[in-house]
Amino acid sequence: MSNKKDNILIIGAGLCGSLLAVRLAQRGYTVNVYESRPDLRTTDISAGRSINLALSDRGLKAMRLAGVEDKVKPLCIPMYGRLVHDIEGNTFPSNYSGRDNEYINSISRGELNGLLLTEADLYDNLTIHFNKKCNGIDIENNTASLYDYETKTELEVTGDVIFGTDGAGSSLRKSYYLERKFLFSYAQNYLTHGYKELEIPASAEGKHLISKDYLHIWPRGDYMLIALPNLDGSFTVTLFLSYEEGKYNFENLTTEESIKEFFATQFPDALALIPNIAEEFANNPTGALGTVKCSPWHYQNKNVLLGDAAHAIVPFYGQGMNASFEDVTVFDAILEQHEGNWETIFKVYEKTRKADTDAIADLAIDNYYEMRDHVANPIFKVKRAIEMALEKEFPNDYFSKYSMVTFKEDIPYHTAMTKGRAQDKAILNLIANKEIDTNEDLNTIFKKVQLETEAILQDDRIAGLK
Amino acid sequence: MSNKKDNILIIGAGLCGSLLAVRLAQRGYTVNVYESRPDLRTTDISAGRSINLALSDRGLKAMRLAGVEDKVKPLCIPMYGRLVHDIEGNTFPSNYSGRDNEYINSISRGELNGLLLTEADLYDNLTIHFNKKCNGIDIENNTASLYDYETKTELEVTGDVIFGTDGAGSSLRKSYYLERKFLFSYAQNYLTHGYKELEIPASAEGKHLISKDYLHIWPRGDYMLIALPNLDGSFTVTLFLSYEEGKYNFENLTTEESIKEFFATQFPDALALIPNIAEEFANNPTGALGTVKCSPWHYQNKNVLLGDAAHAIVPFYGQGMNASFEDVTVFDAILEQHEGNWETIFKVYEKTRKADTDAIADLAIDNYYEMRDHVANPIFKVKRAIEMALEKEFPNDYFSKYSMVTFKEDIPYHTAMTKGRAQDKAILNLIANKEIDTNEDLNTIFKKVQLETEAILQDDRIAGLK
């Protein structure tokens, strides 16, 4: 039993909230979205953090669902792999996939969010209210307390259903924690490292100064630099560095001299491309790298968390936005099945989705170590070479963990994690035990990897008494 | 450089706080302990929850350190294993160890806490203030805000160092969370099950009605009953049951009829021993089963969390109290090395200890599934039989995971977890693959288990690129 008269409130018009709003409007609901920031199409609010993101297949599937894929594509810059920069300035490529049609897309968060807001404007039954900050939600009465930055007044709005898509610092999640109406499992975990965004500007002709076809990485074990291309020829560079440990850290890099010395010794080729390094380092904020998990995601039939509000993750798998967009795809399918019964929808949604968002959170942390450290490890390099060859030779049958997570939107994250970790373990052990090498026949390698992967999964099943 | 003039505040005079207070007093510090409850030696505050606990070797080591082991021993009832009760009322024993001298001890929380408080009274430089509830701590100025239940007034006390040993609901930890002076990683995770305490009274002659030499378990997959003996001939019974899922749960067991039907069909032999079942079920509180992890445990050189305040765990390994007591042992050794430099002490303490308390938290959750489910699994029973035989035959060389955790206080929890999980996996797979069985020569079994365990650990090291 659908009741399209339901008045839906969405808190947060970021990537997830604006997509969800569009989709619910397409389904005929009356939707009001409250967003704390001004309209980013008319105001620059980037402020040196999370400027660009990697859009991949799970995200694109959600764009298709909302009918906006064709509008999104022109904003994308394909990145076919990592280009690893060593300390001498040598580079070596490591493709994401052995299949030519698989790549991830560098995209501007602001441009994409703006596109979704513009799409939202097409629906008469959907209204976005900017500059309205949510300070908390009475989860029993489904009333949001808002502060209007323009009129400097407070207001309360009540909805039949409230969606919290207000990101890692979600006010709805905070209300779940503070109201203590139920046992709320909640975890916020920070890495010991923070991040800072810098910029490689475009050439005088507006061209990219290094290849725009790759995600650039300067892995150095304890810290790492990455760079993603922008449409205007610039690159957004992100430094990941410890707050207070090691020789170089955010606490002790406080002078222009020390910052330049750090880059000159550790990232000499990058330093040459970042003219305003000291100024940007000093002025851009240092961001924290946190993972948020919680449960339950909803309260009765009244309100529910989606996107980063339910499961913020670290950026190292390039899946934060994709996971939030996929939330909308998964939610939409369950809504289709149970329309009219919000409590069932919310329960089935969490039951269906939670293991997958937990998995991508853990995979993202794994990738933090992989990117800053393992990509320079010899045995890891052999593994990637073998996987590229397998994907090229068996494009329909072999998928690396990275490919399953990134390009196979029909494989849930949790399955990709379980299968992918077993496969990684199989290949690394086969290499270490000299049972396979890069010169061997690919058919033989493929069979050995399959057998060993299945044996690992079977051993784990037995150990779990399943 | 030691400064014994340091004025130490301890928040909470529970098991961990009172032991810590004694140990710091023994070292010559001036110690003031603030406890929200009245003195449990003169007031009954048990209120139907967590009446008895299992004291094992890690806890006893801490008792030795404080010189009270001889006083504690008379409070202990040795339990040599689990006695599993099936649904027909048949019982079968499963010993904790193949070594005769290894057992755990059922002990009354109140008696043990009282003993430590009485010990604390021996020191002139140690004062315990009861009925003083801590409402929060100014972590920068090291000031605790207290409410005095007797005088109904508020007071503030300042210390050179503050220890938060105020348990799972710690006010110091809450201040770390709320003050946001640093990135505080924090997780509270609840199981879907809660618990309720019941009682098997003593016989008219004051004797135990079932064997007092075992921890009794009634494993039923979705729920479980356990019973631990008390010195007065009674048993404390605990029911672990889902809040809202399954046929039977805390939400739907609301009538005397439904409670009795539940016990009559699921735990018939236990029902016969619990005369006041319906009354106790209705009146005793339903407790939550939560795990708390956090980091950092300290703020600068000022204050630090110990015991459940830093790492509350579920009760299924019988290690909550033992882990908290071991905190004091570990802290004391580090204090000995770095006395005078609190910040170093706190840092080294967390660095030394955190992986171990994380490990016991995870192991305790594993054991929840083992106790309610796996103990009735045929392959699991074969494994336990083989391990008992190995421990009997090779008492100095073979240690099961349970034995390492429970009886080998010199093996850190994290090592016990890593080695023990690999060993469990090895044995279960060897049994499942029919490579070992109970009729085989124990020397051969031992060698196969050793080899397979080492192979598993090696495969994991390679998979982790370590």
Short mmCIF file of C-alpha atoms in Angstrom, two decimals, chain A residues 10-328:
data_model
loop_
_atom_site.label_atom_id
_atom_site.label_comp_id
_atom_site.label_asym_id
_atom_site.label_seq_id
_atom_site.Cartn_x
_atom_site.Cartn_y
_atom_site.Cartn_z
CA ILE A 10 15.59 14.86 3.72
CA ILE A 11 18.33 16.38 5.87
CA GLY A 12 21.31 17.22 3.67
CA ALA A 13 21.51 17.99 -0.06
CA GLY A 14 24.96 16.57 -0.64
CA LEU A 15 25.60 13.85 -3.19
CA CYS A 16 23.48 11.19 -1.51
CA GLY A 17 20.67 13.47 -0.35
CA SER A 18 20.18 15.18 -3.69
CA LEU A 19 20.17 11.86 -5.59
CA LEU A 20 17.72 10.36 -3.10
CA ALA A 21 15.52 13.44 -3.38
CA VAL A 22 15.40 13.14 -7.16
CA ARG A 23 14.57 9.44 -6.99
CA LEU A 24 11.81 9.89 -4.40
CA ALA A 25 10.38 12.78 -6.42
CA GLN A 26 10.40 10.54 -9.49
CA ARG A 27 8.35 8.08 -7.46
CA GLY A 28 5.80 10.82 -6.74
CA TYR A 29 6.52 11.65 -3.10
CA THR A 30 6.42 15.20 -1.80
CA VAL A 31 10.00 15.89 -0.85
CA ASN A 32 11.54 18.75 1.13
CA VAL A 33 15.30 18.85 1.50
CA TYR A 34 17.06 20.97 4.13
CA GLU A 35 20.70 21.82 3.50
CA SER A 36 22.91 23.78 5.89
CA ARG A 37 25.17 25.26 3.21
CA PRO A 38 24.27 27.81 0.56
CA ASP A 39 23.57 26.64 -2.98
CA LEU A 40 26.96 25.48 -4.23
CA ARG A 41 26.00 26.37 -7.80
CA THR A 42 26.18 30.04 -6.87
CA THR A 43 28.62 30.07 -3.97
CA ASP A 44 32.13 28.59 -3.80
CA ILE A 45 32.19 26.46 -0.66
CA SER A 46 34.94 24.02 -1.47
CA ALA A 47 37.46 25.51 0.97
CA GLY A 48 40.35 23.20 0.16
CA ARG A 49 38.91 19.81 0.94
CA SER A 50 37.51 16.81 -0.96
CA ILE A 51 37.41 18.70 -4.22
CA ASN A 52 37.37 15.70 -6.51
CA LEU A 53 36.31 12.11 -6.26
CA ALA A 54 36.47 8.89 -8.26
CA LEU A 55 33.18 7.87 -9.82
CA SER A 56 32.98 4.21 -10.80
CA ASP A 57 30.43 1.59 -11.84
CA ARG A 58 28.34 1.44 -8.68
CA GLY A 59 27.92 5.19 -8.74
CA LEU A 60 27.19 5.21 -12.46
CA LYS A 61 24.49 2.57 -11.98
CA ALA A 62 22.73 4.95 -9.58
CA MET A 63 23.11 7.78 -12.09
CA ARG A 64 21.36 5.57 -14.66
CA LEU A 65 18.57 4.82 -12.20
CA ALA A 66 17.94 8.54 -11.84
CA GLY A 67 18.28 9.05 -15.59
CA VAL A 68 21.26 11.41 -15.39
CA GLU A 69 24.14 9.23 -16.61
CA ASP A 70 24.41 11.06 -19.93
CA LYS A 71 24.68 14.40 -18.18
CA VAL A 72 27.34 13.09 -15.78
CA LYS A 73 29.65 11.57 -18.39
CA PRO A 74 30.98 14.87 -19.76
CA LEU A 75 32.19 15.76 -16.24
CA CYS A 76 34.33 12.62 -16.05
CA ILE A 77 38.06 12.21 -16.71
CA PRO A 78 38.87 8.50 -17.11
CA MET A 79 41.79 7.20 -15.03
CA TYR A 80 43.02 3.80 -16.22
CA GLY A 81 45.35 2.98 -13.36
CA ARG A 82 47.78 4.23 -10.81
CA LEU A 83 50.99 5.92 -11.91
CA VAL A 84 53.46 5.30 -9.13
CA HIS A 85 56.19 7.92 -8.63
CA ASP A 86 59.30 6.71 -6.83
CA ILE A 87 61.59 8.93 -4.80
CA GLU A 88 63.95 9.50 -7.76
CA GLY A 89 61.04 10.73 -9.85
CA ASN A 90 60.74 7.54 -11.97
CA THR A 91 57.19 6.50 -12.75
CA PHE A 92 55.64 3.12 -13.42
CA PRO A 93 52.01 2.45 -14.32
CA SER A 94 49.76 -0.10 -12.61
CA ASN A 95 46.46 -0.48 -14.42
CA TYR A 96 43.24 -0.95 -12.51
CA SER A 97 42.07 -3.71 -14.81
CA GLY A 98 43.27 -5.94 -17.63
CA ARG A 99 40.07 -5.07 -19.54
CA ASP A 100 40.28 -1.97 -21.72
CA ASN A 101 36.79 -0.72 -20.93
CA GLU A 102 37.32 -0.60 -17.17
CA TYR A 103 38.46 2.65 -15.59
CA ILE A 104 37.47 5.03 -12.85
CA ASN A 105 36.53 8.66 -13.35
CA SER A 106 37.95 11.73 -11.73
CA ILE A 107 35.05 14.10 -11.15
CA SER A 108 34.53 17.36 -9.30
CA ARG A 109 32.34 16.94 -6.23
CA GLY A 110 30.92 20.42 -6.72
CA GLU A 111 30.09 19.92 -10.40
CA LEU A 112 28.38 16.60 -9.77
CA ASN A 113 26.44 17.89 -6.77
CA GLY A 114 25.38 20.92 -8.79
CA LEU A 115 24.16 18.69 -11.61
CA LEU A 116 22.00 16.71 -9.18
CA LEU A 117 20.59 19.90 -7.64
CA THR A 118 19.71 21.18 -11.10
CA GLU A 119 18.03 17.86 -11.81
CA ALA A 120 16.09 18.24 -8.56
CA ASP A 121 14.80 21.61 -9.74
CA LEU A 122 12.88 19.82 -12.50
CA TYR A 123 10.38 18.33 -10.05
CA ASP A 124 7.48 20.37 -8.73
CA ASN A 125 7.04 17.98 -5.83
CA LEU A 126 10.66 18.50 -4.69
CA THR A 127 11.95 21.60 -2.91
CA ILE A 128 15.45 22.24 -1.65
CA HIS A 129 15.84 24.73 1.20
CA PHE A 130 19.40 26.04 1.51
CA ASN A 131 21.08 27.69 4.49
CA LYS A 132 18.97 25.66 6.94
CA LYS A 133 21.11 23.89 9.44
CA CYS A 134 19.67 20.93 11.31
CA ASN A 135 20.57 21.05 14.99
CA GLY A 136 18.83 17.85 16.00
CA ILE A 137 15.82 15.69 15.39
CA ASP A 138 13.11 14.63 17.79
CA ILE A 139 13.06 11.06 16.51
CA GLU A 140 9.79 10.16 18.24
CA ASN A 141 7.78 13.05 16.78
CA ASN A 142 9.82 13.25 13.58
CA THR A 143 10.51 16.93 13.99
CA ALA A 144 13.73 18.55 12.82
CA SER A 145 15.01 21.66 14.59
CA LEU A 146 16.52 23.95 11.99
CA TYR A 147 18.41 27.22 12.10
CA ASP A 148 17.95 29.52 9.13
CA TYR A 149 21.24 31.32 8.45
CA GLU A 150 19.48 33.92 6.26
CA THR A 151 16.66 35.02 8.55
CA LYS A 152 18.67 34.07 11.69
CA THR A 153 15.62 32.35 13.09
CA GLU A 154 14.90 28.87 14.31
CA LEU A 155 12.18 26.74 12.85
CA GLU A 156 10.79 23.26 13.26
CA VAL A 157 9.57 21.03 10.47
CA THR A 158 7.83 17.70 10.81
CA GLY A 159 7.71 14.94 8.24
CA ASP A 160 6.01 11.58 7.88
CA VAL A 161 9.43 10.17 7.16
CA ILE A 162 12.84 11.77 7.67
CA PHE A 163 15.97 10.70 5.82
CA GLY A 164 19.30 11.65 7.36
CA THR A 165 21.71 12.11 4.47
CA ASP A 166 23.72 14.71 6.30
CA GLY A 167 27.08 13.07 6.04
CA ALA A 168 29.75 11.91 8.47
CA GLY A 169 28.67 14.45 11.11
CA SER A 170 24.97 13.55 10.77
CA SER A 171 22.57 15.30 13.13
CA LEU A 172 20.07 12.44 12.88
CA ARG A 173 22.75 9.93 13.89
CA LYS A 174 23.74 12.20 16.77
CA SER A 175 20.11 12.22 17.90
CA TYR A 176 20.05 8.42 17.85
CA TYR A 177 23.15 8.47 20.05
CA LEU A 178 21.97 11.13 22.46
CA GLU A 179 18.27 10.30 22.79
CA ARG A 180 19.10 6.73 23.94
CA LYS A 181 15.67 5.39 23.01
CA PHE A 182 17.27 2.11 21.91
CA LEU A 183 20.63 0.35 22.12
CA PHE A 184 22.63 2.18 19.48
CA SER A 185 25.85 0.53 18.33
CA TYR A 186 28.16 3.25 17.19
CA ALA A 187 31.81 3.49 16.16
CA GLN A 188 33.95 6.40 15.05
CA ASN A 189 37.52 5.42 14.29
CA TYR A 190 40.25 7.78 13.15
CA LEU A 191 43.46 6.88 11.42
CA THR A 192 46.64 8.32 12.92
CA HIS A 193 47.02 10.24 9.65
CA GLY A 194 45.23 13.34 8.41
CA TYR A 195 45.11 14.85 4.92
CA LYS A 196 45.74 18.16 3.26
CA GLU A 197 44.79 19.26 -0.25
CA LEU A 198 47.23 21.08 -2.51
CA GLU A 199 47.13 21.98 -6.20
CA ILE A 200 49.14 21.33 -9.34
CA PRO A 201 47.90 24.14 -11.56
CA ALA A 202 47.32 23.77 -15.31
CA SER A 203 49.97 24.89 -17.75
CA ALA A 204 49.71 28.39 -19.19
CA GLU A 205 47.82 26.78 -22.10
CA GLY A 206 45.33 25.14 -19.73
CA LYS A 207 46.82 21.68 -20.23
CA HIS A 208 47.61 18.96 -17.68
CA LEU A 209 51.30 19.02 -16.72
CA ILE A 210 51.41 15.29 -16.01
CA SER A 211 49.32 12.50 -17.55
CA LYS A 212 45.62 12.95 -16.85
CA ASP A 213 44.99 9.25 -17.60
CA TYR A 214 46.14 8.07 -14.20
CA LEU A 215 45.65 8.53 -10.52
CA HIS A 216 49.15 9.54 -9.47
CA ILE A 217 50.64 8.11 -6.30
CA TRP A 218 53.83 8.89 -4.47
CA PRO A 219 53.90 6.04 -1.91
CA ARG A 220 56.45 6.47 0.87
CA GLY A 221 55.39 3.97 3.55
CA ASP A 222 54.67 6.37 6.39
CA TYR A 223 53.04 8.95 4.17
CA MET A 224 51.73 9.33 0.65
CA LEU A 225 50.82 11.90 -1.93
CA ILE A 226 48.15 11.38 -4.59
CA ALA A 227 46.90 13.54 -7.46
CA LEU A 228 43.65 13.44 -9.48
CA PRO A 229 43.08 15.38 -12.70
CA ASN A 230 40.52 18.16 -13.05
CA LEU A 231 38.79 19.29 -16.26
CA ASP A 232 40.52 22.70 -16.18
CA GLY A 233 43.99 21.13 -16.53
CA SER A 234 44.85 21.27 -12.85
CA PHE A 235 45.33 18.38 -10.44
CA THR A 236 44.04 18.13 -6.92
CA VAL A 237 46.87 16.79 -4.81
CA THR A 238 46.30 15.21 -1.42
CA LEU A 239 48.99 14.60 1.15
CA PHE A 240 48.30 11.87 3.71
CA LEU A 241 50.56 12.30 6.71
CA SER A 242 50.69 11.41 10.39
CA TYR A 243 49.48 14.03 12.85
CA GLU A 244 52.32 13.57 15.28
CA GLU A 245 54.43 10.51 14.56
CA GLY A 246 57.56 9.96 12.48
CA LYS A 247 60.21 12.37 11.27
CA TYR A 248 57.73 14.40 9.24
CA ASN A 249 54.25 15.10 10.58
CA PHE A 250 51.56 17.78 10.61
CA GLU A 251 52.64 18.90 14.05
CA ASN A 252 56.25 19.63 13.15
CA LEU A 253 55.88 20.85 9.55
CA THR A 254 55.11 24.40 10.53
CA THR A 255 57.65 26.51 8.63
CA GLU A 256 58.00 27.18 4.91
CA GLU A 257 61.50 25.80 5.16
CA SER A 258 60.51 22.49 6.75
CA ILE A 259 57.61 21.98 4.32
CA LYS A 260 59.83 22.59 1.31
CA GLU A 261 62.57 20.36 2.69
CA PHE A 262 60.01 17.60 3.23
CA PHE A 263 58.74 17.80 -0.35
CA ALA A 264 62.22 18.31 -1.83
CA THR A 265 63.54 15.11 -0.26
CA GLN A 266 60.40 12.97 -0.47
CA PHE A 267 58.43 14.18 -3.50
CA PRO A 268 60.94 16.15 -5.62
CA ASP A 269 59.03 15.78 -8.92
CA ALA A 270 55.77 16.85 -7.30
CA LEU A 271 57.35 19.84 -5.59
CA ALA A 272 58.40 21.17 -9.00
CA LEU A 273 54.72 21.25 -10.01
CA ILE A 274 53.20 22.90 -6.92
CA PRO A 275 54.21 26.56 -6.97
CA ASN A 276 52.24 27.64 -3.92
CA ILE A 277 53.20 24.75 -1.73
CA ALA A 278 54.06 26.63 1.48
CA GLU A 279 51.05 28.93 1.28
CA GLU A 280 48.60 26.14 0.51
CA PHE A 281 50.10 23.93 3.19
CA ALA A 282 49.70 26.67 5.77
CA ASN A 283 46.22 27.84 4.72
CA ASN A 284 44.36 24.70 3.71
CA PRO A 285 42.74 22.81 6.57
CA THR A 286 44.07 19.46 7.77
CA GLY A 287 41.25 16.95 7.44
CA ALA A 288 40.69 13.89 9.62
CA LEU A 289 40.32 10.40 8.18
CA GLY A 290 37.50 8.69 9.98
CA THR A 291 35.35 5.61 9.63
CA VAL A 292 31.83 5.60 11.04
CA LYS A 293 29.75 2.48 11.53
CA CYS A 294 26.47 2.24 13.39
CA SER A 295 23.34 0.16 13.88
CA PRO A 296 20.39 0.29 13.72
CA TRP A 297 20.14 2.77 10.86
CA HIS A 298 16.52 3.60 11.51
CA TYR A 299 14.00 4.30 14.26
CA GLN A 300 10.68 2.51 13.89
CA ASN A 301 8.85 3.62 10.72
CA LYS A 302 9.92 7.22 11.19
CA ASN A 303 13.45 7.98 10.15
CA VAL A 304 16.52 6.39 8.59
CA LEU A 305 20.18 7.12 7.84
CA LEU A 306 21.63 6.82 4.33
CA GLY A 307 25.05 7.50 2.85
CA ASP A 308 27.96 8.79 4.93
CA ALA A 309 25.56 9.48 7.79
CA ALA A 310 25.23 5.70 8.21
CA HIS A 311 28.71 4.63 7.11
CA ALA A 312 31.46 7.18 6.53
CA ILE A 313 34.63 5.58 5.17
CA VAL A 314 38.19 6.63 4.41
CA PRO A 315 38.84 7.62 0.79
CA PHE A 316 41.46 5.01 -0.18
CA TYR A 317 39.24 2.75 -2.27
CA GLY A 318 37.60 5.64 -4.10
CA GLN A 319 34.27 4.19 -3.00
CA GLY A 320 32.79 6.65 -0.49
CA MET A 321 30.56 8.42 -3.01
CA ASN A 322 29.92 5.21 -4.94
CA ALA A 323 28.76 3.44 -1.80
CA SER A 324 26.42 6.32 -0.94
CA PHE A 325 24.97 6.35 -4.44
CA GLU A 326 24.59 2.56 -4.30
CA ASP A 327 22.63 3.00 -1.05
CA VAL A 328 20.02 4.82 -3.11
#
